[in-house]
Coordinates of C-alpha atoms in Angstrom, one line a residue:
X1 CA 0.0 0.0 0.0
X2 CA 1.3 3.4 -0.7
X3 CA 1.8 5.9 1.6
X4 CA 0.6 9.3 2.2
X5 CA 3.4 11.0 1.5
X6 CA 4.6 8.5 -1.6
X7 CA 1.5 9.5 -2.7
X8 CA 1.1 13.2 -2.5
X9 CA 4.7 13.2 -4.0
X10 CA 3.8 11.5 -6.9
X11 CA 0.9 13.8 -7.7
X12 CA 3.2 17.1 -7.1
X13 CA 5.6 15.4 -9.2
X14 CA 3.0 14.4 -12.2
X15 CA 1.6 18.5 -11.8
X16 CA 5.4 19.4 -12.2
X17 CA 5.9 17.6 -15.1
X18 CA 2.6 18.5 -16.5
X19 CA 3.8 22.5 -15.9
X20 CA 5.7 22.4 -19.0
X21 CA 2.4 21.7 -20.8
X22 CA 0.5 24.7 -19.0
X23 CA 3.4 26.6 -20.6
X24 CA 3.2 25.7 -24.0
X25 CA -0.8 26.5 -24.2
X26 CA 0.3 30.0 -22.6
X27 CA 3.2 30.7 -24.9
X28 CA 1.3 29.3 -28.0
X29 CA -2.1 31.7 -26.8
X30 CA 0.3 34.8 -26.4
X31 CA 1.5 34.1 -29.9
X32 CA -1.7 33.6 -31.5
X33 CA -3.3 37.0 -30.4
X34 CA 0.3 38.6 -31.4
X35 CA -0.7 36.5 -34.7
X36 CA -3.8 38.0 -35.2
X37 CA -2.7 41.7 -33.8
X38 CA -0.2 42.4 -36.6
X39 CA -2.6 39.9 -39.9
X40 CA 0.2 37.1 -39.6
X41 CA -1.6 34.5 -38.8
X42 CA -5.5 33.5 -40.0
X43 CA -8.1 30.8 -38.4
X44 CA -7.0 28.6 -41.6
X45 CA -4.1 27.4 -39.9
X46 CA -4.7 28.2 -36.1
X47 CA -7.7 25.6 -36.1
X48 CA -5.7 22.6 -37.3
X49 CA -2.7 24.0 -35.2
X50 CA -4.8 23.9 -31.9
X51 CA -6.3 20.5 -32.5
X52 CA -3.0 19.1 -33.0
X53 CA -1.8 21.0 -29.8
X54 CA -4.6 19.0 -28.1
X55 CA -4.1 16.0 -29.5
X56 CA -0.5 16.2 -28.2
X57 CA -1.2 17.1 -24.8
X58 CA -3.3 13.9 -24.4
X59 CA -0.1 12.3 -25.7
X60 CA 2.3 14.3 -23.1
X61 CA -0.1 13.7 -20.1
X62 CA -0.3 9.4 -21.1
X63 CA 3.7 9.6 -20.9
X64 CA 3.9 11.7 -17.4
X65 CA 1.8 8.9 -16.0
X66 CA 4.3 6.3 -17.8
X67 CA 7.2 8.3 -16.2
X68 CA 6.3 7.7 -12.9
X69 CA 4.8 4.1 -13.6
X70 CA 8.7 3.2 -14.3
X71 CA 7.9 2.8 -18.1
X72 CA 9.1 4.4 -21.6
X73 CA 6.2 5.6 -23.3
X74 CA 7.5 4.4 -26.8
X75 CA 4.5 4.4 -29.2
X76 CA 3.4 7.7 -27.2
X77 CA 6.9 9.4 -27.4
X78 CA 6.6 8.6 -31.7
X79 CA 3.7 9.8 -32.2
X80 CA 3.7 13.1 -30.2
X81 CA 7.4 13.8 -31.9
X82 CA 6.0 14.6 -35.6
X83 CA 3.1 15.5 -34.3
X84 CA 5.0 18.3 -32.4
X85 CA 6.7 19.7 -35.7
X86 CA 3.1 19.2 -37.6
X87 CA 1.5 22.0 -34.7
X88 CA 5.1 24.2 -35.4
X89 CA 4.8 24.4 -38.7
X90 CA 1.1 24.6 -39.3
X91 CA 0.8 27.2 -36.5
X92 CA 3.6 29.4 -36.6
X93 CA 6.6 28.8 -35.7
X94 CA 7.8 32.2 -34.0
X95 CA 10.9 31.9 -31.4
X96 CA 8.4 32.1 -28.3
X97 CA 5.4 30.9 -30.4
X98 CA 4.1 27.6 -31.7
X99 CA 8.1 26.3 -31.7
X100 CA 7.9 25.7 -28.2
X101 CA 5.3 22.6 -28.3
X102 CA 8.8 20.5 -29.8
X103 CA 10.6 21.7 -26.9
X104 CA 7.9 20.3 -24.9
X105 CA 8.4 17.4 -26.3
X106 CA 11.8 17.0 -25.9
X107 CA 11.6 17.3 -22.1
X108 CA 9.9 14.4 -21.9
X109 CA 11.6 12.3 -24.1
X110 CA 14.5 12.5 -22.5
X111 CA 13.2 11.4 -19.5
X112 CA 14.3 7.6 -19.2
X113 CA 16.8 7.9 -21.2
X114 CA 20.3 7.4 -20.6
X115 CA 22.7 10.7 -20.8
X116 CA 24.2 10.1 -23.9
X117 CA 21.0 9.2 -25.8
X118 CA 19.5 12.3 -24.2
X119 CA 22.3 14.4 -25.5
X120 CA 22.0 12.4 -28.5
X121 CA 18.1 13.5 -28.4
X122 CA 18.4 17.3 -28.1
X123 CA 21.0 17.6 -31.1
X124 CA 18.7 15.4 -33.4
X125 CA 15.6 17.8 -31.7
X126 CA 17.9 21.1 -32.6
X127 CA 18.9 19.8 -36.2
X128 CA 15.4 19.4 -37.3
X129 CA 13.7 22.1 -35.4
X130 CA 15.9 24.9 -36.0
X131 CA 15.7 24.8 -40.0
X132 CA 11.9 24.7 -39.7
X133 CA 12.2 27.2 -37.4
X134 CA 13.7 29.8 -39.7
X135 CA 11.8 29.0 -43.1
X136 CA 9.1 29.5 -41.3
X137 CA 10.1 33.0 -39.9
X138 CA 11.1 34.3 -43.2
X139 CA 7.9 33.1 -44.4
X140 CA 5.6 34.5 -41.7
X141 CA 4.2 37.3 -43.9
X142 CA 5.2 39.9 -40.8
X143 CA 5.2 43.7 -42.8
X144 CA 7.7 45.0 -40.4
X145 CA 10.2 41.8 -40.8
X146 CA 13.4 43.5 -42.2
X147 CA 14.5 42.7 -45.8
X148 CA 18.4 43.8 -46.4
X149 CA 20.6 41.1 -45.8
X150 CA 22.0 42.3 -42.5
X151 CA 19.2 42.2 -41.0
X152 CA 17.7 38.8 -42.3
X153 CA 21.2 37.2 -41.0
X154 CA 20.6 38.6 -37.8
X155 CA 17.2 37.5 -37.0
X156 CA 18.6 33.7 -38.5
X157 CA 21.8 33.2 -35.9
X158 CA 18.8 34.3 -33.1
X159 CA 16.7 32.0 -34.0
X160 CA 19.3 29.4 -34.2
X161 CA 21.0 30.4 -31.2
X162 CA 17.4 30.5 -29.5
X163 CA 17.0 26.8 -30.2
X164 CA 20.7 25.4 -29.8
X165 CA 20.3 26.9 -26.0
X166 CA 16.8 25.3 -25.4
X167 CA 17.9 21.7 -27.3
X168 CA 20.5 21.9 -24.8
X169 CA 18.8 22.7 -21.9
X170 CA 14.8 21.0 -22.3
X171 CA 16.2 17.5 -22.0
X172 CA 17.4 18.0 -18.4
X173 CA 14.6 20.0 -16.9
X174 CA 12.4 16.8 -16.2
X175 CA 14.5 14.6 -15.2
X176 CA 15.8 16.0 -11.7
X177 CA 11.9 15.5 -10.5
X178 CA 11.7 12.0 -11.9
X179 CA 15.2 11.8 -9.9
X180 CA 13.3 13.4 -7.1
X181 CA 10.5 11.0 -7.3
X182 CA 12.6 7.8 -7.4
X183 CA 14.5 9.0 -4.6
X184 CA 11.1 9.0 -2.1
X185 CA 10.0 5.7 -3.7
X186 CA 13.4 4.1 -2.5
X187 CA 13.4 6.0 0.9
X188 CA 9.3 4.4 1.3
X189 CA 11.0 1.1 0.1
X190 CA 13.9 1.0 2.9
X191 CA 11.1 2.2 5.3
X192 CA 9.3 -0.9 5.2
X193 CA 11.8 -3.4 4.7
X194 CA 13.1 -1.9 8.2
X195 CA 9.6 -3.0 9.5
X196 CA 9.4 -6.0 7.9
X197 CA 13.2 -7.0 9.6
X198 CA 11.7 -5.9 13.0
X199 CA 8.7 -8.0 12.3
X200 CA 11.2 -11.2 11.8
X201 CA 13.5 -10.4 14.5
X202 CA 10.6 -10.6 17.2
X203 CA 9.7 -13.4 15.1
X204 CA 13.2 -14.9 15.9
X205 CA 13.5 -13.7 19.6
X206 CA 10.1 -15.4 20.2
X207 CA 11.2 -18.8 18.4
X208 CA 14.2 -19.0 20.2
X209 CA 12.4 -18.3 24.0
X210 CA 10.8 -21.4 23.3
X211 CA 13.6 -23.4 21.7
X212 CA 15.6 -22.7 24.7
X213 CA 12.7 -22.9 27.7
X214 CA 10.5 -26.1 26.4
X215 CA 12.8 -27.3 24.4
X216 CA 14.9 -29.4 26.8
X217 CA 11.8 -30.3 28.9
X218 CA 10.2 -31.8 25.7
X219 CA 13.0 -33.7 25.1
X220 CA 13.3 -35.2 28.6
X221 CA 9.6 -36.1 28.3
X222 CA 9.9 -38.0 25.5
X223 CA 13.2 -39.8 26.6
X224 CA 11.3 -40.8 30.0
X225 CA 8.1 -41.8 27.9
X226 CA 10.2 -44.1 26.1
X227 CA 12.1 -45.4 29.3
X228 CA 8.2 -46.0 31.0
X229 CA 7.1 -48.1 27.8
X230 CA 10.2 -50.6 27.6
X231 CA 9.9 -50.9 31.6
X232 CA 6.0 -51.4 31.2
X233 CA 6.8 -54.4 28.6
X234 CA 9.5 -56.1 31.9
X235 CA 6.5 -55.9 33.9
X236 CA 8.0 -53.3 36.3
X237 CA 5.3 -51.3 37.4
X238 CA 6.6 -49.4 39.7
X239 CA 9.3 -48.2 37.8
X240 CA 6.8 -47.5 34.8
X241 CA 4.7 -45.5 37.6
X242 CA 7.6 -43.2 38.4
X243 CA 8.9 -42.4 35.1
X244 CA 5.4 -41.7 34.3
X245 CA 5.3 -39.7 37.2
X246 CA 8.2 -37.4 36.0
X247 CA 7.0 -36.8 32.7
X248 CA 3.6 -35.4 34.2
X249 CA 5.9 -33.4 36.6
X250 CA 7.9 -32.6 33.1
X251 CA 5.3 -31.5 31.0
X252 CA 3.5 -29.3 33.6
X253 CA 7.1 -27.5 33.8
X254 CA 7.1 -27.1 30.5
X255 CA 3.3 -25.7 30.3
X256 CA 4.1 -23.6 33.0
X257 CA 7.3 -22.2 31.2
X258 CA 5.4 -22.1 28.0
X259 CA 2.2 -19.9 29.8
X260 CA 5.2 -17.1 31.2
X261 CA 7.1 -17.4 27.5
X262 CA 4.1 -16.2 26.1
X263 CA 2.7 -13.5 28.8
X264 CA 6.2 -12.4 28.6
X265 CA 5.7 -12.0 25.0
X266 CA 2.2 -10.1 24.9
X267 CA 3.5 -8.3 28.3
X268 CA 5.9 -5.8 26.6
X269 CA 8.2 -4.0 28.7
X270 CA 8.0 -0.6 28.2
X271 CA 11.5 0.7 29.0
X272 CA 13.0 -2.3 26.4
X273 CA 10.5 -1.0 24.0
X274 CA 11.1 2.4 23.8
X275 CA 15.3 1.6 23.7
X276 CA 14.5 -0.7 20.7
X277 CA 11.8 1.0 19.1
X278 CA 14.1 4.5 19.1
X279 CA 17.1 2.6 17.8
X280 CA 14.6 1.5 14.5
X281 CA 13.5 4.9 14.1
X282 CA 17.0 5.9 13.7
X283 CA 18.4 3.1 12.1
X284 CA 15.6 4.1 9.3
X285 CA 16.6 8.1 9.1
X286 CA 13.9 9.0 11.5
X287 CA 15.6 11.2 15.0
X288 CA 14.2 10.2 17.6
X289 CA 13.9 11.6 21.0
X290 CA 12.3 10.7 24.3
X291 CA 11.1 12.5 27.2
X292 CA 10.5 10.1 29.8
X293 CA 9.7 10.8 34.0
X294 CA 12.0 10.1 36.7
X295 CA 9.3 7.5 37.9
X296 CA 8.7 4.8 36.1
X297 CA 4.9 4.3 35.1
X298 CA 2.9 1.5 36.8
X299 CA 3.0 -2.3 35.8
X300 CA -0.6 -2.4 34.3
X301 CA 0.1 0.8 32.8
X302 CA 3.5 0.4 31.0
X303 CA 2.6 -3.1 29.2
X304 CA -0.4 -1.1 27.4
X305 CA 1.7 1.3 26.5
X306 CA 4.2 -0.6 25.4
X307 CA 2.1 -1.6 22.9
X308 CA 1.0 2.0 22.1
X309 CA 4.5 2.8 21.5
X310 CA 5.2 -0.1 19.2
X311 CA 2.2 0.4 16.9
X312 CA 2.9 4.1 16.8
X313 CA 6.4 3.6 15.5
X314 CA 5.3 0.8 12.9
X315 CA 2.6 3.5 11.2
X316 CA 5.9 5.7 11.3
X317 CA 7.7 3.5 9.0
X318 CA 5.1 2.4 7.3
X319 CA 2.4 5.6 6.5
X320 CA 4.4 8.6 6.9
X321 CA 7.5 10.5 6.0
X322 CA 8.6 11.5 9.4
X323 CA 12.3 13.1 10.2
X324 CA 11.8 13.5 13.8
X325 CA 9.7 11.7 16.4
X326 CA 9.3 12.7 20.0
X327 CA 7.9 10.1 22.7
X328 CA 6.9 11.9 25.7
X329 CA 6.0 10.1 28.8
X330 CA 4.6 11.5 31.9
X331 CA 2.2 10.6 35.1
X332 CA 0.7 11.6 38.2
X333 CA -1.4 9.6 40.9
X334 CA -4.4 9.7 38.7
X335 CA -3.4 8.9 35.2
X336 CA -0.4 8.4 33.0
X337 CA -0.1 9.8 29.5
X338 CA 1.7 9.1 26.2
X339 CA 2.1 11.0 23.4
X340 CA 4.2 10.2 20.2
X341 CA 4.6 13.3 17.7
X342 CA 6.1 13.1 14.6
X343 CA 6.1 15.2 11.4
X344 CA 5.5 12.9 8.5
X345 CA 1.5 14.1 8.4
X346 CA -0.2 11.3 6.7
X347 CA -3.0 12.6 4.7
X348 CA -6.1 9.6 4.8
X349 CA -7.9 10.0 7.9
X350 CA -6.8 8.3 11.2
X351 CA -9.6 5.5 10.6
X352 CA -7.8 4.4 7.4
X353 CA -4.5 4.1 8.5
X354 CA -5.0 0.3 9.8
X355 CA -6.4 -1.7 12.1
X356 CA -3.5 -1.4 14.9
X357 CA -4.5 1.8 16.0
X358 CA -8.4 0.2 16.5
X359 CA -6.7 -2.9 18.5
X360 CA -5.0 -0.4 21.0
X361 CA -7.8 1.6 21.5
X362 CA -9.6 -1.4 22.6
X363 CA -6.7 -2.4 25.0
X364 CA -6.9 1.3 26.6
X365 CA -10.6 0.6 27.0
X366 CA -9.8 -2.4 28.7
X367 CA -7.9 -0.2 31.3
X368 CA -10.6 2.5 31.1
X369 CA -8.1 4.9 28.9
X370 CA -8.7 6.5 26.1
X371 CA -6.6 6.5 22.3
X372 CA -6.8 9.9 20.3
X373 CA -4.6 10.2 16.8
X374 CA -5.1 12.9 14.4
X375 CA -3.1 15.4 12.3
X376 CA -1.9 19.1 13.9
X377 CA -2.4 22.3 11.9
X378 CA 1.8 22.5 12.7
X379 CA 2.0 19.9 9.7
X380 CA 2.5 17.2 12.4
X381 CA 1.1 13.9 13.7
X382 CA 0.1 13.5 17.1
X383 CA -1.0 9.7 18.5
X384 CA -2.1 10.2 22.6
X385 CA -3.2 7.5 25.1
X386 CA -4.2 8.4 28.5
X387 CA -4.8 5.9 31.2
X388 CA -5.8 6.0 34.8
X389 CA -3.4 4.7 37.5
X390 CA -4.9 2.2 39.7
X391 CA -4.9 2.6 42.7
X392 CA -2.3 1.9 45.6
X393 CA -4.0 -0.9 48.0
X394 CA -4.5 0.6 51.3
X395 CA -4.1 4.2 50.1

């Protein structure tokens, strides 16, 4: 599942990319009233022009989507190249005018490419573009264009130059937000492979508690079991009886052992939990710091907390973009409160973000405490559970 922040990312990123669109309909509709202002342009060839133009912005907004889809919009990226030049020509194609739509183009072709084929690109771009470019300048039918030679000469090396520079520069101007974007997508991948490994190292720690508490009584039950058949088939009872014995003493030792393996699984310690929990939040880029009383918080208290804590920092790996956490602890005689802050704001509503945060809110309930998470208007997210402290017997 995609994250918040992956998310809003990739739509800034697609609206980025899609800018250099919104630029060439604002350059081309500057041109075209210029156009019409001085009789150098007519509806004959501004109609067909501005279909095209639309035409090719379907084009250029199926390949943005590619971009960020990790694919190379071939057939689109063909098709909207000629079609670029057809619009150029057809409309106009004055230095700030209908010659930017190639230019367009060539931003996002290049993107996916590799530097020396993007290079490659913006020559080939500037070697077909530019001639184009000045035929149809000389051609425009303008009444004040100059005539002597000069002058003609002059307005050609501009018009080269114009497009040599932009050639030169379009290819590049995509691709450092596609760099951008990749760059989140691979911090939101590390962020939940760190999860997952701290998913399978509790996974480990609880597989090994049993390996090394009921293994060995599991094993001496079935050696005794064994011992208690073959004695049964000499016809010593009483022998039988008290190897049979042992392994009922054996196996309630190793249900007992079993019963605190697990309590002490579901019973989290709070103080080990915060330790590990901030050295996963750092270990993943996220600085984390805590704010913890010189009293430690009450047994019934700190194991549902503990659990708060550890869910809190999994929707911090996993939902958010956070740099900084803050886990703030504190308590009086009547109730203890937790509070974990972070700024990676996720979007979605707290409801959405999983089912963890419903589960502790039912374990606070248990306790008669309450579980509040929601966004700040500081850009921040804010999860808070308050409990009451029982009572001290014979207070």
């Amino acid at each position: 599942m995609v994250a918040d922040g992956l998310g809003r990312a990739r739509k800034i990123v697609r609206w980025t990319l899609n800018v250099t669109l919104v630029a060439v309909w604002f350059v081309v509709g500057v041109a075209v009233l210029a156009g019409f202002a001085t009789d150098t342009t007519g509806w004959h060839r501004v109609l067909p022009a501005v279909v095209g133009l639309a035409v090719f912005s379907w084009l250029f907004f199926r390949i943005t989507g590619a971009v960020l889809d990790h694919r190379y919009a071939r057939r689109e990226i063909v098709a909207s190249g000629p079609l670029s030049l057809f619009v150029m020509v057809v409309g106009g194609s004055q230095m700030l005018g209908w010659g930017f739509v190639p230019l367009a183009w060539l931003s996002i072709a290049a993107v996916g490419l590799s530097k020396k084929a993007a290079v490659a690109l913006g020559a080939g771009t500037a070697v077909v573009v530019i001639p184009l470019a000045v035929i149809s300048t000389l051609a425009g039918g303008d009444p004040t264009f100059p005539t002597d030679e000069a002058s003609v000469a002059g307005v050609i090396a501009g018009v080269a130059f114009y497009y040599v520079v932009m050639c030169a520069l379009f290819p590049w101007t995509n691709r450092l937000w596609v760099w951008i974007w990749r760059l989140a997508e691979e911090a939101h991948a590390g962020r939940e492979a760190q999860a997952r490994l701290a998913v399978a190292e509790e996974r480990l720690r609880f597989a090994r508690d049993l390996h090394d508490l009921v293994g060995h009584q599991l094993s001496a039950i079935a050696v005794k079991s064994e011992l208690a058949v073959r004695l049964s088939a000499a016809e010593d009872a009483a022998a039988a009886r008290d190897e049979m014995a042992e392994v009922r003493g054996l196996a309630r030792t190793a249900l007992r052992e079993l019963r605190e393996t697990v309590r002490g699984y579901r019973t989290l310690d709070l103080g080990a939990e915060l330790a590990a929990i901030r050295g996963v939040l750092e270990a993943a880029g996220v600085s984390c710091h805590l704010h913890l009383p010189y009293r430690g918080v009450p047994d019934d208290v700190a194991a549902v907390f503990a659990w708060v804590v550890r869910e809190a920092a999994t929707n911090i790996l996993r939902h958010s973009s956070a740099s900084r956490c803050d886990i703030t602890v504190r308590h009086s005689e009547e109730e203890a409160v937790l509070e974990v802050r972070n700024d990676g704001v996720a979007r979605r509503a707290v409801e959405d973000v999983g089912s963890g945060l419903a589960g502790l809110g039912e374990r606070l309930a248990a306790v008669g405490g309450t579980l509040n998470a929601r966004p700040t208007g500081s850009g921040e997210f804010v999860l808070r559970a308050v409990a009451p402290v029982p009572a001290k017997v014979g207070a």
